[in-house]
mmCIF file of C-alpha atoms in Angstrom:
data_model
loop_
_atom_site.group_PDB
_atom_site.id
_atom_site.type_symbol
_atom_site.label_atom_id
_atom_site.label_comp_id
_atom_site.label_asym_id
_atom_site.label_seq_id
_atom_site.Cartn_x
_atom_site.Cartn_y
_atom_site.Cartn_z
ATOM 1 C CA UNK A 1 -37.664 -78.294 -202.156
ATOM 2 C CA UNK A 2 -40.072 -80.622 -201.376
ATOM 3 C CA UNK A 3 -41.131 -81.107 -197.343
ATOM 4 C CA UNK A 4 -41.030 -85.001 -197.764
ATOM 5 C CA UNK A 5 -37.578 -85.169 -198.238
ATOM 6 C CA UNK A 6 -37.067 -85.382 -194.571
ATOM 7 C CA UNK A 7 -39.209 -88.707 -194.476
ATOM 8 C CA UNK A 8 -36.626 -90.411 -196.637
ATOM 9 C CA UNK A 9 -33.668 -88.925 -194.423
ATOM 10 C CA UNK A 10 -35.537 -90.237 -191.111
ATOM 11 C CA UNK A 11 -35.931 -93.753 -192.976
ATOM 12 C CA UNK A 12 -32.298 -93.794 -193.790
ATOM 13 C CA UNK A 13 -31.321 -92.722 -190.448
ATOM 14 C CA UNK A 14 -33.208 -95.710 -189.049
ATOM 15 C CA UNK A 15 -32.181 -98.435 -191.658
ATOM 16 C CA UNK A 16 -28.608 -97.922 -192.577
ATOM 17 C CA UNK A 17 -25.168 -97.169 -190.416
ATOM 18 C CA UNK A 18 -23.520 -93.828 -190.398
ATOM 19 C CA UNK A 19 -20.142 -92.542 -190.858
ATOM 20 C CA UNK A 20 -19.700 -89.909 -187.910
ATOM 21 C CA UNK A 21 -17.741 -86.709 -189.161
ATOM 22 C CA UNK A 22 -15.841 -84.373 -187.208
ATOM 23 C CA UNK A 23 -18.638 -81.980 -186.865
ATOM 24 C CA UNK A 24 -20.362 -82.115 -183.153
ATOM 25 C CA UNK A 25 -23.023 -80.795 -181.464
ATOM 26 C CA UNK A 26 -21.547 -78.285 -178.897
ATOM 27 C CA UNK A 27 -24.222 -76.466 -176.999
ATOM 28 C CA UNK A 28 -28.104 -76.214 -176.733
ATOM 29 C CA UNK A 29 -29.655 -72.769 -175.369
ATOM 30 C CA UNK A 30 -32.867 -71.459 -174.742
ATOM 31 C CA UNK A 31 -33.319 -67.705 -174.474
ATOM 32 C CA UNK A 32 -36.411 -65.582 -173.949
ATOM 33 C CA UNK A 33 -38.377 -63.957 -171.437
ATOM 34 C CA UNK A 34 -38.537 -65.038 -167.704
ATOM 35 C CA UNK A 35 -42.396 -64.806 -167.135
ATOM 36 C CA UNK A 36 -45.787 -64.947 -168.872
ATOM 37 C CA UNK A 37 -49.095 -64.158 -167.845
ATOM 38 C CA UNK A 38 -52.035 -66.769 -168.109
ATOM 39 C CA UNK A 39 -53.970 -66.381 -171.366
ATOM 40 C CA UNK A 40 -50.940 -64.797 -173.085
ATOM 41 C CA UNK A 41 -48.236 -66.203 -175.479
ATOM 42 C CA UNK A 42 -44.502 -66.371 -174.771
ATOM 43 C CA UNK A 43 -41.852 -66.861 -177.585
ATOM 44 C CA UNK A 44 -38.483 -68.751 -176.929
ATOM 45 C CA UNK A 45 -35.547 -69.098 -179.164
ATOM 46 C CA UNK A 46 -33.982 -72.406 -179.113
ATOM 47 C CA UNK A 47 -30.388 -72.476 -180.081
ATOM 48 C CA UNK A 48 -27.925 -75.380 -180.992
ATOM 49 C CA UNK A 49 -24.480 -74.395 -181.674
ATOM 50 C CA UNK A 50 -22.201 -76.770 -183.865
ATOM 51 C CA UNK A 51 -18.328 -77.362 -183.482
ATOM 52 C CA UNK A 52 -16.191 -77.517 -186.683
ATOM 53 C CA UNK A 53 -18.834 -76.776 -189.001
ATOM 54 C CA UNK A 54 -17.836 -74.338 -191.645
ATOM 55 C CA UNK A 55 -18.751 -76.294 -194.867
ATOM 56 C CA UNK A 56 -18.684 -73.540 -197.289
ATOM 57 C CA UNK A 57 -17.152 -75.769 -200.145
ATOM 58 C CA UNK A 58 -18.104 -78.720 -202.023
ATOM 59 C CA UNK A 59 -17.431 -82.041 -200.738
ATOM 60 C CA UNK A 60 -18.031 -80.815 -196.909
ATOM 61 C CA UNK A 61 -20.825 -81.627 -194.757
ATOM 62 C CA UNK A 62 -24.066 -79.380 -194.478
ATOM 63 C CA UNK A 63 -26.998 -79.861 -192.307
ATOM 64 C CA UNK A 64 -30.096 -81.291 -193.697
ATOM 65 C CA UNK A 65 -32.152 -82.217 -190.396
ATOM 66 C CA UNK A 66 -32.256 -81.351 -186.662
ATOM 67 C CA UNK A 67 -34.426 -83.244 -184.303
ATOM 68 C CA UNK A 68 -34.538 -83.172 -180.291
ATOM 69 C CA UNK A 69 -36.775 -83.736 -177.471
ATOM 70 C CA UNK A 70 -38.860 -80.682 -176.211
ATOM 71 C CA UNK A 71 -39.490 -80.959 -172.468
ATOM 72 C CA UNK A 72 -42.573 -78.928 -171.137
ATOM 73 C CA UNK A 73 -45.673 -79.601 -169.047
ATOM 74 C CA UNK A 74 -48.794 -79.553 -171.370
ATOM 75 C CA UNK A 75 -50.798 -78.962 -168.200
ATOM 76 C CA UNK A 76 -49.395 -75.518 -168.125
ATOM 77 C CA UNK A 77 -48.338 -74.719 -171.702
ATOM 78 C CA UNK A 78 -49.612 -75.297 -175.502
ATOM 79 C CA UNK A 79 -47.081 -75.108 -178.344
ATOM 80 C CA UNK A 80 -48.786 -73.084 -180.916
ATOM 81 C CA UNK A 81 -45.957 -72.345 -183.521
ATOM 82 C CA UNK A 82 -42.588 -73.033 -184.451
ATOM 83 C CA UNK A 83 -40.835 -70.446 -186.864
ATOM 84 C CA UNK A 84 -37.680 -69.804 -188.527
ATOM 85 C CA UNK A 85 -36.411 -68.372 -191.936
ATOM 86 C CA UNK A 86 -34.027 -71.428 -192.135
ATOM 87 C CA UNK A 87 -35.858 -74.201 -191.013
ATOM 88 C CA UNK A 88 -39.418 -75.828 -191.553
ATOM 89 C CA UNK A 89 -40.639 -77.381 -188.269
ATOM 90 C CA UNK A 90 -43.164 -79.920 -187.079
ATOM 91 C CA UNK A 91 -44.076 -80.855 -183.313
ATOM 92 C CA UNK A 92 -45.389 -84.496 -182.669
ATOM 93 C CA UNK A 93 -46.008 -86.243 -179.686
ATOM 94 C CA UNK A 94 -45.003 -90.100 -179.136
ATOM 95 C CA UNK A 95 -45.494 -92.034 -175.968
ATOM 96 C CA UNK A 96 -46.149 -89.065 -173.810
ATOM 97 C CA UNK A 97 -43.025 -87.244 -175.177
ATOM 98 C CA UNK A 98 -42.760 -84.049 -177.475
ATOM 99 C CA UNK A 99 -40.154 -83.747 -180.229
ATOM 100 C CA UNK A 100 -39.396 -81.052 -182.821
ATOM 101 C CA UNK A 101 -38.016 -81.928 -186.240
ATOM 102 C CA UNK A 102 -36.853 -79.214 -188.501
ATOM 103 C CA UNK A 103 -35.552 -79.688 -192.005
ATOM 104 C CA UNK A 104 -33.927 -76.960 -193.954
ATOM 105 C CA UNK A 105 -36.361 -74.245 -195.538
ATOM 106 C CA UNK A 106 -36.375 -73.380 -199.136
ATOM 107 C CA UNK A 107 -34.800 -70.225 -198.898
ATOM 108 C CA UNK A 108 -31.988 -69.539 -200.962
ATOM 109 C CA UNK A 109 -31.240 -65.924 -199.795
ATOM 110 C CA UNK A 110 -30.363 -67.048 -196.361
ATOM 111 C CA UNK A 111 -26.856 -65.976 -195.206
ATOM 112 C CA UNK A 112 -26.683 -69.391 -193.299
ATOM 113 C CA UNK A 113 -26.758 -71.536 -196.886
ATOM 114 C CA UNK A 114 -23.903 -73.773 -197.706
ATOM 115 C CA UNK A 115 -22.434 -73.165 -201.264
ATOM 116 C CA UNK A 116 -25.030 -75.189 -202.757
ATOM 117 C CA UNK A 117 -27.642 -72.668 -201.475
ATOM 118 C CA UNK A 118 -29.593 -75.717 -200.273
ATOM 119 C CA UNK A 119 -27.871 -77.366 -197.191
ATOM 120 C CA UNK A 120 -27.249 -75.348 -193.942
ATOM 121 C CA UNK A 121 -24.104 -74.282 -192.745
ATOM 122 C CA UNK A 122 -24.582 -72.301 -189.794
ATOM 123 C CA UNK A 123 -25.872 -73.042 -186.306
ATOM 124 C CA UNK A 124 -29.417 -73.802 -185.528
ATOM 125 C CA UNK A 125 -32.183 -71.119 -184.428
ATOM 126 C CA UNK A 126 -35.949 -71.504 -184.330
ATOM 127 C CA UNK A 127 -38.527 -69.455 -182.209
ATOM 128 C CA UNK A 128 -41.093 -71.642 -180.392
ATOM 129 C CA UNK A 129 -44.360 -69.793 -179.165
ATOM 130 C CA UNK A 130 -46.147 -71.005 -176.108
ATOM 131 C CA UNK A 131 -49.742 -70.247 -174.613
ATOM 132 C CA UNK A 132 -50.034 -70.256 -170.966
ATOM 133 C CA UNK A 133 -53.180 -72.274 -169.707
ATOM 134 C CA UNK A 134 -55.285 -71.596 -166.775
ATOM 135 C CA UNK A 135 -52.985 -73.486 -164.639
ATOM 136 C CA UNK A 136 -52.647 -73.697 -160.720
ATOM 137 C CA UNK A 137 -48.770 -73.677 -161.335
ATOM 138 C CA UNK A 138 -46.828 -70.511 -160.535
ATOM 139 C CA UNK A 139 -43.527 -71.858 -162.382
ATOM 140 C CA UNK A 140 -43.135 -73.958 -165.402
ATOM 141 C CA UNK A 141 -40.088 -75.579 -167.229
ATOM 142 C CA UNK A 142 -39.180 -75.589 -170.858
ATOM 143 C CA UNK A 143 -36.149 -77.692 -171.896
ATOM 144 C CA UNK A 144 -34.319 -79.388 -174.769
ATOM 145 C CA UNK A 145 -32.268 -82.577 -174.965
ATOM 146 C CA UNK A 146 -31.088 -85.556 -176.983
ATOM 147 C CA UNK A 147 -30.387 -83.604 -180.005
ATOM 148 C CA UNK A 148 -29.655 -85.176 -183.462
ATOM 149 C CA UNK A 149 -28.595 -83.799 -186.717
ATOM 150 C CA UNK A 150 -28.424 -85.181 -190.160
ATOM 151 C CA UNK A 151 -25.847 -84.242 -192.619
ATOM 152 C CA UNK A 152 -25.271 -84.368 -196.508
ATOM 153 C CA UNK A 153 -22.256 -83.828 -198.598
ATOM 154 C CA UNK A 154 -22.365 -80.654 -200.361
ATOM 155 C CA UNK A 155 -22.357 -81.857 -204.038
ATOM 156 C CA UNK A 156 -20.097 -80.386 -206.859
ATOM 157 C CA UNK A 157 -22.129 -77.961 -209.155
ATOM 158 C CA UNK A 158 -24.736 -80.068 -211.044
ATOM 159 C CA UNK A 159 -24.171 -83.262 -209.169
ATOM 160 C CA UNK A 160 -26.907 -85.219 -207.441
ATOM 161 C CA UNK A 161 -26.993 -85.351 -203.549
ATOM 162 C CA UNK A 162 -26.042 -88.811 -202.160
ATOM 163 C CA UNK A 163 -28.913 -89.770 -199.994
ATOM 164 C CA UNK A 164 -27.788 -93.048 -199.674
ATOM 165 C CA UNK A 165 -24.760 -92.126 -197.379
ATOM 166 C CA UNK A 166 -26.059 -89.695 -194.936
ATOM 167 C CA UNK A 167 -24.311 -88.936 -191.684
ATOM 168 C CA UNK A 168 -25.864 -88.753 -188.193
ATOM 169 C CA UNK A 169 -24.455 -87.061 -185.306
ATOM 170 C CA UNK A 170 -25.898 -86.837 -181.651
ATOM 171 C CA UNK A 171 -25.075 -84.614 -178.770
ATOM 172 C CA UNK A 172 -25.711 -85.027 -174.763
ATOM 173 C CA UNK A 173 -26.336 -81.256 -174.744
ATOM 174 C CA UNK A 174 -29.138 -80.231 -172.469
ATOM 175 C CA UNK A 175 -30.614 -76.907 -171.303
ATOM 176 C CA UNK A 176 -33.859 -76.030 -169.333
ATOM 177 C CA UNK A 177 -35.347 -72.451 -168.743
ATOM 178 C CA UNK A 178 -37.913 -71.579 -165.932
ATOM 179 C CA UNK A 179 -40.777 -69.300 -166.627
ATOM 180 C CA UNK A 180 -42.955 -67.577 -163.846
ATOM 181 C CA UNK A 181 -46.680 -67.687 -164.451
ATOM 182 C CA UNK A 182 -48.650 -64.788 -163.392
ATOM 183 C CA UNK A 183 -52.135 -65.302 -162.435
ATOM 184 C CA UNK A 184 -55.128 -63.176 -162.936
ATOM 185 C CA UNK A 185 -58.360 -63.691 -160.806
ATOM 186 C CA UNK A 186 -61.544 -64.576 -162.471
ATOM 187 C CA UNK A 187 -59.804 -64.643 -165.830
ATOM 188 C CA UNK A 188 -61.510 -66.669 -168.745
ATOM 189 C CA UNK A 189 -59.035 -68.385 -171.048
ATOM 190 C CA UNK A 190 -59.866 -69.505 -174.483
ATOM 191 C CA UNK A 191 -57.273 -71.872 -175.545
ATOM 192 C CA UNK A 192 -55.673 -71.626 -179.281
ATOM 193 C CA UNK A 193 -55.165 -74.465 -181.655
ATOM 194 C CA UNK A 194 -52.382 -76.925 -180.496
ATOM 195 C CA UNK A 195 -50.136 -77.686 -183.261
ATOM 196 C CA UNK A 196 -48.760 -80.816 -181.845
ATOM 197 C CA UNK A 197 -49.313 -83.821 -183.988
ATOM 198 C CA UNK A 198 -49.737 -87.697 -182.862
ATOM 199 C CA UNK A 199 -48.206 -88.959 -185.949
ATOM 200 C CA UNK A 200 -44.348 -89.192 -186.339
ATOM 201 C CA UNK A 201 -43.692 -87.931 -189.899
ATOM 202 C CA UNK A 202 -41.922 -90.806 -191.416
ATOM 203 C CA UNK A 203 -44.887 -92.685 -193.049
ATOM 204 C CA UNK A 204 -44.643 -91.193 -196.563
ATOM 205 C CA UNK A 205 -42.753 -92.575 -199.664
ATOM 206 C CA UNK A 206 -41.338 -89.430 -201.093
ATOM 207 C CA UNK A 207 -40.404 -89.070 -204.601
ATOM 208 C CA UNK A 208 -36.542 -88.356 -204.464
ATOM 209 C CA UNK A 209 -35.742 -85.119 -206.383
ATOM 210 C CA UNK A 210 -32.271 -83.354 -207.073
ATOM 211 C CA UNK A 211 -32.902 -79.960 -205.484
ATOM 212 C CA UNK A 212 -29.805 -78.228 -206.508
ATOM 213 C CA UNK A 213 -30.030 -78.573 -210.232
ATOM 214 C CA UNK A 214 -33.639 -78.836 -211.413
ATOM 215 C CA UNK A 215 -32.982 -77.998 -214.838
ATOM 216 C CA UNK A 216 -30.017 -79.791 -216.033
ATOM 217 C CA UNK A 217 -30.210 -77.978 -219.578
ATOM 218 C CA UNK A 218 -29.175 -74.785 -217.840
ATOM 219 C CA UNK A 219 -25.564 -74.252 -217.843
ATOM 220 C CA UNK A 220 -23.939 -72.153 -215.038
ATOM 221 C CA UNK A 221 -21.726 -68.951 -216.118
ATOM 222 C CA UNK A 222 -18.185 -69.371 -216.307
ATOM 223 C CA UNK A 223 -17.702 -65.575 -215.950
ATOM 224 C CA UNK A 224 -15.187 -64.779 -213.237
ATOM 225 C CA UNK A 225 -13.780 -61.323 -214.669
ATOM 226 C CA UNK A 226 -13.855 -58.093 -212.907
ATOM 227 C CA UNK A 227 -15.219 -55.113 -214.824
ATOM 228 C CA UNK A 228 -13.633 -52.530 -212.594
ATOM 229 C CA UNK A 229 -11.006 -52.429 -210.102
ATOM 230 C CA UNK A 230 -9.780 -49.128 -208.369
ATOM 231 C CA UNK A 231 -7.570 -48.459 -205.524
ATOM 232 C CA UNK A 232 -8.317 -45.318 -203.460
ATOM 233 C CA UNK A 233 -5.060 -42.718 -203.778
ATOM 234 C CA UNK A 234 -3.458 -44.802 -206.584
ATOM 235 C CA UNK A 235 -3.785 -45.263 -210.247
ATOM 236 C CA UNK A 236 -3.688 -48.592 -212.062
ATOM 237 C CA UNK A 237 -4.077 -49.589 -215.710
ATOM 238 C CA UNK A 238 -7.085 -51.991 -215.216
ATOM 239 C CA UNK A 239 -7.819 -54.790 -217.641
ATOM 240 C CA UNK A 240 -9.894 -57.531 -216.801
ATOM 241 C CA UNK A 241 -7.378 -60.123 -218.317
ATOM 242 C CA UNK A 242 -4.357 -58.471 -216.305
ATOM 243 C CA UNK A 243 -3.998 -60.423 -213.210
ATOM 244 C CA UNK A 244 -1.250 -58.728 -211.604
ATOM 245 C CA UNK A 245 -0.760 -54.974 -210.624
ATOM 246 C CA UNK A 246 2.051 -52.950 -209.006
ATOM 247 C CA UNK A 247 1.771 -49.889 -206.988
ATOM 248 C CA UNK A 248 4.299 -47.737 -204.560
ATOM 249 C CA UNK A 249 3.066 -46.699 -201.042
ATOM 250 C CA UNK A 250 4.508 -44.713 -198.215
ATOM 251 C CA UNK A 251 6.535 -46.197 -195.474
ATOM 252 C CA UNK A 252 3.592 -45.591 -193.073
ATOM 253 C CA UNK A 253 0.779 -47.286 -195.083
ATOM 254 C CA UNK A 254 -0.659 -50.655 -194.412
ATOM 255 C CA UNK A 255 -4.007 -50.731 -195.551
ATOM 256 C CA UNK A 256 -5.846 -50.234 -199.054
ATOM 257 C CA UNK A 257 -8.978 -48.983 -200.006
ATOM 258 C CA UNK A 258 -9.803 -51.624 -202.761
ATOM 259 C CA UNK A 259 -13.306 -51.181 -204.782
ATOM 260 C CA UNK A 260 -14.289 -53.315 -207.732
ATOM 261 C CA UNK A 261 -17.132 -54.516 -209.674
ATOM 262 C CA UNK A 262 -17.908 -58.134 -211.181
ATOM 263 C CA UNK A 263 -18.729 -58.599 -214.826
ATOM 264 C CA UNK A 264 -21.312 -61.267 -213.950
ATOM 265 C CA UNK A 265 -23.593 -60.635 -210.867
ATOM 266 C CA UNK A 266 -23.937 -64.159 -210.326
ATOM 267 C CA UNK A 267 -19.983 -64.385 -209.561
ATOM 268 C CA UNK A 268 -18.461 -63.800 -206.090
ATOM 269 C CA UNK A 269 -15.292 -62.594 -204.556
ATOM 270 C CA UNK A 270 -13.083 -62.326 -201.583
ATOM 271 C CA UNK A 271 -10.563 -59.604 -200.931
ATOM 272 C CA UNK A 272 -7.511 -60.724 -198.708
ATOM 273 C CA UNK A 273 -4.695 -58.667 -197.468
ATOM 274 C CA UNK A 274 -5.976 -55.119 -197.993
ATOM 275 C CA UNK A 275 -6.563 -54.703 -194.274
ATOM 276 C CA UNK A 276 -3.160 -55.592 -193.143
ATOM 277 C CA UNK A 277 -0.397 -55.134 -195.977
ATOM 278 C CA UNK A 278 2.711 -56.295 -193.729
ATOM 279 C CA UNK A 279 0.822 -59.533 -192.553
ATOM 280 C CA UNK A 280 0.250 -60.421 -195.857
ATOM 281 C CA UNK A 281 3.792 -59.804 -197.281
ATOM 282 C CA UNK A 282 2.646 -56.505 -199.126
ATOM 283 C CA UNK A 283 0.208 -58.642 -201.532
ATOM 284 C CA UNK A 284 -3.646 -58.019 -201.891
ATOM 285 C CA UNK A 285 -5.412 -60.846 -203.695
ATOM 286 C CA UNK A 286 -8.806 -60.792 -205.014
ATOM 287 C CA UNK A 287 -10.251 -64.238 -205.570
ATOM 288 C CA UNK A 288 -13.079 -64.292 -208.065
ATOM 289 C CA UNK A 289 -15.452 -67.409 -208.504
ATOM 290 C CA UNK A 290 -17.845 -67.714 -211.473
ATOM 291 C CA UNK A 291 -21.368 -69.224 -211.069
ATOM 292 C CA UNK A 292 -19.833 -72.697 -212.191
ATOM 293 C CA UNK A 293 -17.040 -72.645 -209.412
ATOM 294 C CA UNK A 294 -14.214 -71.629 -211.808
ATOM 295 C CA UNK A 295 -11.729 -69.182 -209.959
ATOM 296 C CA UNK A 296 -8.979 -66.597 -210.935
ATOM 297 C CA UNK A 297 -7.052 -64.469 -208.709
ATOM 298 C CA UNK A 298 -6.036 -60.660 -209.414
ATOM 299 C CA UNK A 299 -3.039 -59.536 -207.232
ATOM 300 C CA UNK A 300 -1.770 -56.237 -206.156
ATOM 301 C CA UNK A 301 1.944 -56.206 -205.326
ATOM 302 C CA UNK A 302 2.348 -52.897 -202.935
ATOM 303 C CA UNK A 303 6.203 -51.771 -202.669
ATOM 304 C CA UNK A 304 7.151 -49.567 -200.037
ATOM 305 C CA UNK A 305 9.272 -46.389 -201.263
ATOM 306 C CA UNK A 306 11.645 -46.533 -198.341
ATOM 307 C CA UNK A 307 12.622 -50.213 -199.097
ATOM 308 C CA UNK A 308 13.469 -49.089 -202.729
ATOM 309 C CA UNK A 309 15.503 -46.264 -201.639
ATOM 310 C CA UNK A 310 17.331 -48.696 -199.312
ATOM 311 C CA UNK A 311 17.950 -50.958 -202.168
ATOM 312 C CA UNK A 312 19.391 -48.016 -204.424
ATOM 313 C CA UNK A 313 21.559 -46.882 -201.675
ATOM 314 C CA UNK A 314 22.890 -50.190 -201.186
ATOM 315 C CA UNK A 315 23.720 -50.528 -204.761
ATOM 316 C CA UNK A 316 25.198 -47.078 -204.987
ATOM 317 C CA UNK A 317 27.478 -48.039 -202.007
ATOM 318 C CA UNK A 318 28.602 -51.495 -203.901
ATOM 319 C CA UNK A 319 29.402 -49.552 -207.095
ATOM 320 C CA UNK A 320 31.620 -47.092 -204.661
ATOM 321 C CA UNK A 321 33.310 -50.274 -203.011
ATOM 322 C CA UNK A 322 33.788 -51.712 -206.287
ATOM 323 C CA UNK A 323 35.592 -48.566 -207.472
ATOM 324 C CA UNK A 324 38.078 -48.795 -204.781
ATOM 325 C CA UNK A 325 38.657 -52.394 -205.134
ATOM 326 C CA UNK A 326 39.658 -51.956 -208.904
ATOM 327 C CA UNK A 327 41.920 -48.956 -208.040
ATOM 328 C CA UNK A 328 43.481 -51.530 -205.245
ATOM 329 C CA UNK A 329 43.992 -54.127 -207.920
ATOM 330 C CA UNK A 330 45.506 -51.605 -210.381
ATOM 331 C CA UNK A 331 48.045 -50.526 -207.452
ATOM 332 C CA UNK A 332 48.883 -54.110 -206.505
ATOM 333 C CA UNK A 333 49.587 -54.755 -210.197
ATOM 334 C CA UNK A 334 51.829 -51.897 -210.457
ATOM 335 C CA UNK A 335 53.740 -53.023 -207.392
ATOM 336 C CA UNK A 336 54.011 -56.589 -208.528
ATOM 337 C CA UNK A 337 55.318 -55.491 -211.941
ATOM 338 C CA UNK A 338 58.069 -53.214 -210.212
ATOM 339 C CA UNK A 339 59.109 -56.174 -207.940
ATOM 340 C CA UNK A 340 59.445 -58.296 -210.977
ATOM 341 C CA UNK A 341 61.360 -55.833 -212.881
ATOM 342 C CA UNK A 342 63.719 -55.296 -209.817
ATOM 343 C CA UNK A 343 64.385 -59.325 -209.641
ATOM 344 C CA UNK A 344 65.156 -59.461 -213.232
ATOM 345 C CA UNK A 345 67.798 -56.674 -213.023
ATOM 346 C CA UNK A 346 69.212 -58.482 -210.011
ATOM 347 C CA UNK A 347 69.520 -61.562 -211.752
ATOM 348 C CA UNK A 348 71.214 -59.743 -214.806
ATOM 349 C CA UNK A 349 73.653 -58.046 -212.372
ATOM 350 C CA UNK A 350 74.349 -61.267 -210.796
ATOM 351 C CA UNK A 351 75.248 -62.920 -213.927
ATOM 352 C CA UNK A 352 77.597 -59.943 -214.878
ATOM 353 C CA UNK A 353 79.213 -60.103 -211.630
ATOM 354 C CA UNK A 354 79.895 -64.010 -211.910
ATOM 355 C CA UNK A 355 81.225 -63.395 -215.321
ATOM 356 C CA UNK A 356 83.706 -60.975 -213.917
ATOM 357 C CA UNK A 357 85.082 -63.216 -211.537
ATOM 358 C CA UNK A 358 85.454 -66.052 -213.643
ATOM 359 C CA UNK A 359 87.794 -63.831 -215.941
ATOM 360 C CA UNK A 360 89.820 -62.645 -213.029
ATOM 361 C CA UNK A 361 90.402 -66.328 -212.139
ATOM 362 C CA UNK A 362 91.661 -67.156 -215.503
ATOM 363 C CA UNK A 363 94.239 -64.249 -215.129
#
């Protein structure tokens, strides 16, 4: 990725309004040794932490640029280097003040990269090396303030970055570290080269490139299959096109040791539920994402043996109760038949009695 992209971002930050996002600058911190000897170097680590910054997906914000004012006494110290595996940094001086400007480094293997492998999705960290000059001071301070960060939307695979709509966030965070300077009598100090520049790096007219898809003819793989799936202690009939599996587990089992292999090394996967079956409704899900972003989910349904026994017992109890109900209904039916017959017989007897009484009246 070309270093001069930072120039176009700086120009855009100056010329256009910005839409502030939920991401915020939470804290600035300087870590490192508490003292240094004259004529030696000291390395301090500058950390800037962000809140609500977890853009691991497309259409979310990733860091492109970080700038801040570097506070130190140039009568005591000289900046000799600024290094980081994630950031390319420059130090410049303007109107007596020092600034560090860092743009994302071209390091696709960094664990802090966003899903596009270009933008930065972690906290900021660089190492700044200072040389202790032959000074009369016994202590000196190093600080950081006025932090700003430039962000861009993480594009969908194959899409271009929207340089015309960056976002800028600022933070009132501040930190300072006091360094003790140890002196040595009659010491001759040869000062190293100072890396501070007097030119602010915004004067170039860069060529805008699309960093995430330099060769549009190369299509990304859509292979999101597993080539192997095993569960320690259980047997399953694995088929890469079969996405649901059932296993029986003991009542005291709450974790599964799931092992898998991807058919395409450029794909990625996330396993959820295997470390706590009860919390995840006894389902383990394996989400496999192809290089081009297409996803599938393999699901393992874990069923407890005790639960099945309870269900079986309930069914047996139900069948037993049903048998009694049937016998009860038959008995009730017999009673109703007997009562009906008795009623009929009574009616017949009543008719005979009435007939006999009528004949007696006639006599």
